[in-house]
Short mmCIF file of C-alpha atoms and ligand atoms in Angstrom, two decimals:
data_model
loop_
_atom_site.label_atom_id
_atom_site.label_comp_id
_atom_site.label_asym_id
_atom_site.label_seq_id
_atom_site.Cartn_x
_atom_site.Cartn_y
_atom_site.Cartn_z
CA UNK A 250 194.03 -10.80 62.75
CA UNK A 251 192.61 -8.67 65.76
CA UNK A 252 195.69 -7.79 67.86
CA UNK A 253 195.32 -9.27 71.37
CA UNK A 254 197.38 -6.61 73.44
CA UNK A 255 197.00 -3.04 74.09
CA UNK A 256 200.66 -2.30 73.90
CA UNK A 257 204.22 -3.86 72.47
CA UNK A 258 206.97 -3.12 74.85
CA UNK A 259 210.65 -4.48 73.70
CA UNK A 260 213.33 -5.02 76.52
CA UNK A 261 216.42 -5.79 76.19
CA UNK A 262 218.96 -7.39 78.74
CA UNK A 263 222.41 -6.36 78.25
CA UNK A 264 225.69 -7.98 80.24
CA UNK A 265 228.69 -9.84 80.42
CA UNK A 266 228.68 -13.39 80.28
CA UNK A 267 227.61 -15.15 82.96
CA UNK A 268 225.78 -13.05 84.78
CA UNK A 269 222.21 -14.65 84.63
CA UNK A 270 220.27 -12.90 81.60
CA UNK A 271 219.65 -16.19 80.00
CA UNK A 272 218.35 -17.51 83.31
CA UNK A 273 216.19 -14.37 84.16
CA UNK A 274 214.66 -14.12 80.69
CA UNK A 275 213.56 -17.88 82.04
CA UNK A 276 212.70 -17.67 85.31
CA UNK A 277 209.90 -14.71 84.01
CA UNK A 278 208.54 -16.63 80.61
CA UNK A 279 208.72 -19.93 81.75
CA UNK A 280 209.85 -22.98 79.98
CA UNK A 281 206.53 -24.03 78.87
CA UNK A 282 203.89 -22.47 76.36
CA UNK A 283 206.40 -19.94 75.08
CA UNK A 284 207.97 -19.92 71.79
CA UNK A 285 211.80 -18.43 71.38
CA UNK A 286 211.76 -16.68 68.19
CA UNK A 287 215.56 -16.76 66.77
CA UNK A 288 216.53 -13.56 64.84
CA UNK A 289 218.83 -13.46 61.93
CA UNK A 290 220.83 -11.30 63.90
CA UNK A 291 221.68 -14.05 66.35
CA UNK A 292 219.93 -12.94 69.25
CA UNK A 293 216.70 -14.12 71.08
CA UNK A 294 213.49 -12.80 72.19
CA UNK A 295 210.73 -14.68 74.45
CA UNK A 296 207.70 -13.08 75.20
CA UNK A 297 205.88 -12.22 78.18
CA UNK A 298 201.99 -10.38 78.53
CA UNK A 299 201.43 -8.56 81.83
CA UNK A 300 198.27 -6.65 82.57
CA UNK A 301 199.09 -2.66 84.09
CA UNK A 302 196.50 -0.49 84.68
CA UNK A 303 193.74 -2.56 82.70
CA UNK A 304 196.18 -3.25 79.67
CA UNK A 305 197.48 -5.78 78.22
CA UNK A 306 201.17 -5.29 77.56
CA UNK A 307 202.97 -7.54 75.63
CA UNK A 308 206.66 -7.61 76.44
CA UNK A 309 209.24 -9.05 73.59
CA UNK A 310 212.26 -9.93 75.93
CA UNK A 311 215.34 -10.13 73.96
CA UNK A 312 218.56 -11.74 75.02
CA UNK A 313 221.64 -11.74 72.95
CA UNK A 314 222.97 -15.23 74.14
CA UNK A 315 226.63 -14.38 74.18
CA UNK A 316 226.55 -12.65 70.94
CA UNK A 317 227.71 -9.61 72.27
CA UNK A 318 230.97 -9.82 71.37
CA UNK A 319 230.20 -9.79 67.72
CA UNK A 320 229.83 -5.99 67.79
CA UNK A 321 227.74 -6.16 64.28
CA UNK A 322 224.64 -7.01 66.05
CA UNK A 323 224.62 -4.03 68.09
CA UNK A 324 222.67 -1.63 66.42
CA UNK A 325 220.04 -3.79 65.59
CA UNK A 326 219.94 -5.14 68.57
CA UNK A 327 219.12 -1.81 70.25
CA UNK A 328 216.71 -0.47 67.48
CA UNK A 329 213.09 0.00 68.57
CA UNK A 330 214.04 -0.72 72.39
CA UNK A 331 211.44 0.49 74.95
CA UNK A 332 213.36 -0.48 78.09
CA UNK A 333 216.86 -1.69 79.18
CA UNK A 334 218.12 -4.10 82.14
CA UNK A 335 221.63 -4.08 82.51
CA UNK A 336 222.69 -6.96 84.46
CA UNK A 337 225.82 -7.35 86.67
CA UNK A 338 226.62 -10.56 89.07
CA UNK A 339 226.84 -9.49 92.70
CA UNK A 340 229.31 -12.05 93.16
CA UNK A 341 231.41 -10.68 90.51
CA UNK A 342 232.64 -7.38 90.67
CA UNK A 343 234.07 -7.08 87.06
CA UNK A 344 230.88 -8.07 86.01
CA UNK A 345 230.02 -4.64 87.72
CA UNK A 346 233.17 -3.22 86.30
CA UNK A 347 231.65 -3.64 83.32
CA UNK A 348 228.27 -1.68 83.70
CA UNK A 349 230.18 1.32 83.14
CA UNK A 350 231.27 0.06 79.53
CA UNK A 351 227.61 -1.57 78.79
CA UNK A 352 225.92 1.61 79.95
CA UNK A 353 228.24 3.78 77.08
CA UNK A 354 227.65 1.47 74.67
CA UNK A 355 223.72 1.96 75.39
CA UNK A 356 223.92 5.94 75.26
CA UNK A 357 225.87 5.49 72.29
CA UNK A 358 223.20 2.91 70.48
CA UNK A 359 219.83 3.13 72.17
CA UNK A 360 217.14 5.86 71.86
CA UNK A 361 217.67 8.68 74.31
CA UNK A 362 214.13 7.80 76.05
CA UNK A 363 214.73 4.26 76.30
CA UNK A 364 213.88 3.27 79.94
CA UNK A 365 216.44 1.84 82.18
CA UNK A 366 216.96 -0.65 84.88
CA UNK A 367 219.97 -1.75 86.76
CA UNK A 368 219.93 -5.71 88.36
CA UNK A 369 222.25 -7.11 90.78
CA UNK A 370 221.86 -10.86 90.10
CA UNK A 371 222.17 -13.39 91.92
CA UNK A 372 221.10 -11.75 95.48
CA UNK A 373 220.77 -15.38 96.76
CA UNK A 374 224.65 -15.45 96.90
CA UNK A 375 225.29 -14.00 99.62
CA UNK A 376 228.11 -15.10 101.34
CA UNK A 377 230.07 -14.99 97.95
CA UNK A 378 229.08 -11.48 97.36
CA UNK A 379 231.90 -8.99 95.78
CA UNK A 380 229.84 -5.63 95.28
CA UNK A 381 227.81 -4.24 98.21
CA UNK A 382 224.30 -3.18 97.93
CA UNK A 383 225.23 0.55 98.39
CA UNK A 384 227.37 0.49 95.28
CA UNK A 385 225.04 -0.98 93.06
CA UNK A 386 222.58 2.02 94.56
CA UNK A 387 225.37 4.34 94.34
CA UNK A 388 226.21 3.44 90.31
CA UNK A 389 221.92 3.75 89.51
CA UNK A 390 221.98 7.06 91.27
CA UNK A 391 225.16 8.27 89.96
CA UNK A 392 223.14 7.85 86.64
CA UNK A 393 219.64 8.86 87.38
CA UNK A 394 218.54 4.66 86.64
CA UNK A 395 216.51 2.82 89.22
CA UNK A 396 218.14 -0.35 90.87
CA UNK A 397 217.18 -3.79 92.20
CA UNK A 398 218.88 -6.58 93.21
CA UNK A 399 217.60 -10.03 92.07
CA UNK A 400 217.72 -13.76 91.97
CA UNK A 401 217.06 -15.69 88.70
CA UNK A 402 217.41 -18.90 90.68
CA UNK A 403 215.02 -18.02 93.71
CA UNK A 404 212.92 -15.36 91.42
CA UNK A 405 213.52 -12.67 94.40
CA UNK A 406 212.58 -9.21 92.98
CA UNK A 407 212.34 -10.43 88.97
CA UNK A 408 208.52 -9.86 88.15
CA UNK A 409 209.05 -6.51 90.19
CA UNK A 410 211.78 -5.58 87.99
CA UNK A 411 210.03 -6.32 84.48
CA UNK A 412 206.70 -4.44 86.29
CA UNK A 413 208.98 -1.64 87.46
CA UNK A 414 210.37 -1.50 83.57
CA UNK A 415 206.83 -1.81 82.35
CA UNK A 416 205.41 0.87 84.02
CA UNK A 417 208.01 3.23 83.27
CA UNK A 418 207.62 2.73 79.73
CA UNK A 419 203.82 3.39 80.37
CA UNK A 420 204.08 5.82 82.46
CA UNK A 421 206.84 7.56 79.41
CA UNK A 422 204.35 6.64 76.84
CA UNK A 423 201.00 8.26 78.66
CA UNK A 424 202.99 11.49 79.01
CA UNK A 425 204.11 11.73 75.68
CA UNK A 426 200.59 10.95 74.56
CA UNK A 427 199.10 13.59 76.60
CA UNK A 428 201.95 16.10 75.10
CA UNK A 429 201.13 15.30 71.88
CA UNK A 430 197.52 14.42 71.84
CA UNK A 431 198.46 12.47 68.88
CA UNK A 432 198.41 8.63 70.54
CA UNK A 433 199.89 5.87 68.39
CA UNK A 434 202.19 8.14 66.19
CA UNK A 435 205.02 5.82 66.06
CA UNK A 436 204.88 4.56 69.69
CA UNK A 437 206.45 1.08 70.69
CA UNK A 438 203.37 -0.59 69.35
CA UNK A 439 205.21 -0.03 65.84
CA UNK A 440 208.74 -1.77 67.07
CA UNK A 441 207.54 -5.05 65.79
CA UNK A 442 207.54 -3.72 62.32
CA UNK A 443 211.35 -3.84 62.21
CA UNK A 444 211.69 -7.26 64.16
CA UNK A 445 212.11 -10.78 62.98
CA UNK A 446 213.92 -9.54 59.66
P1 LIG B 617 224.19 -15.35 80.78
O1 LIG B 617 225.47 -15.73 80.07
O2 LIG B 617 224.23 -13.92 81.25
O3 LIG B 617 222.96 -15.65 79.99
O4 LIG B 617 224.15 -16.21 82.13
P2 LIG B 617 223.32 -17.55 82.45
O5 LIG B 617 221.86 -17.26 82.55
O6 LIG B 617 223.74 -18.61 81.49
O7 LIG B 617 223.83 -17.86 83.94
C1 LIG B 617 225.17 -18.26 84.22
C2 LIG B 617 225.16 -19.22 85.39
O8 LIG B 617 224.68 -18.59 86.58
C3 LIG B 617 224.26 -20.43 85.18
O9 LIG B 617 224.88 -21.57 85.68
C4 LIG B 617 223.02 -20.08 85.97
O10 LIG B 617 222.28 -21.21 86.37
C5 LIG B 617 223.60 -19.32 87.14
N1 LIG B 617 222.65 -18.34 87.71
C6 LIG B 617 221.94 -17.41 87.01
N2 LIG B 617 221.20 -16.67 87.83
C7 LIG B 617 221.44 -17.11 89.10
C8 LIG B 617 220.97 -16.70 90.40
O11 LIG B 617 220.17 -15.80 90.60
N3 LIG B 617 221.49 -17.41 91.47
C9 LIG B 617 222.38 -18.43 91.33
N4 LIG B 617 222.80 -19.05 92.43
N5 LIG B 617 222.83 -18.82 90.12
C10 LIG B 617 222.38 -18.19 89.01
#
């Protein structure tokens, strides 16, 4: 069957519980038209096609729906990822605690050139906020990762911050192309080789 996208692009979003991923992977797929394929492995994905710079980019969204804790899924989970969002609750600062444990667990299980994205959910919150905007800065910069905060309920700032993973990943890919002059030699079009088994 003729493929109908110009590039494959998985993301993952990675954690704790509660802090909106099954809400953001939502608010950007919609409810409708959009099948959620279930894995073996007990986690999600959804997908969502974009268009960059004339292309059509597919993007497989994965969530892990609270089966994080079952530390067998992990390296699955993480194989063939293009493009991470870790997710913390701006009204809950373990939540942000936390990014510091979810962010060695990714060095330790992702590809070294896997883009990355930290989200401050929940921006609408306000008044219950527990971790400033300067800190959440402060931890991306402190770790070379970009940073946005967000609201799965209002959808402040969530297409920006799939676009801003997306073209990263392009942006990764086209220079690694150019290096090589070799283009598809195991790029993230081949990721969905190892999926859905
Ligand atoms: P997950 O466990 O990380 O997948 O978290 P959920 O997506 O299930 O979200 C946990 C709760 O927070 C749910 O009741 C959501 O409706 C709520 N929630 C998620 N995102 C937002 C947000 O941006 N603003 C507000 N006010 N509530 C949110």
């Amino acid at each position: 069957m003729a493929k109908t996208y110009d590039h494959l692009f998985k993301l993952l979003l990675i954690g704790d519980d509660g802090v909106g991923k099954k809400d953001i992977l939502f608010r950007v797929t919609g409810d409708t038209c959009n099948t959620t394929f279930i894995t073996t492995m007990g986690a999600d994905f959804k997908i969502k096609t974009v268009e960059l710079d004339g292309k059509k980019i597919k993007l497989q969204i994965w969530d892990t729906a609270g089966q994080q804790r079952f530390k067998t899924i992990t390296t699955a989970y993480y194989r063939g990822a293009n493009g991470i969002m870790l997710v913390y609750d701006i009204t809950n600062k373990k939540s942000f605690d936390s990014l510091q444990d979810w962010i060695r667990d990714m060095e330790q299980h992702a590809s070294s050139d896997v883009e990355r994205i930290i989200l401050g959910n929940n921006c609408d919150l306000d008044d219950k906020r527990q971790v400033s905007k300067e800190s959440g800065e402060k931890l991306a910069t402190d770790y070379g990762l970009k940073f946005l905060e967000i609201s799965a309920k209002s959808g402040i700032n969530v297409e920006e911050a799939f676009f801003t993973l997306a073209r990263d990943i392009m942006t990764r890919l086209n220079s690694r192309m150019n290096d090589n002059n070799a283009p598809g030699d195991g790029g993230p079009e081949n990721v969905s080789r190892c999926l859905l088994t």
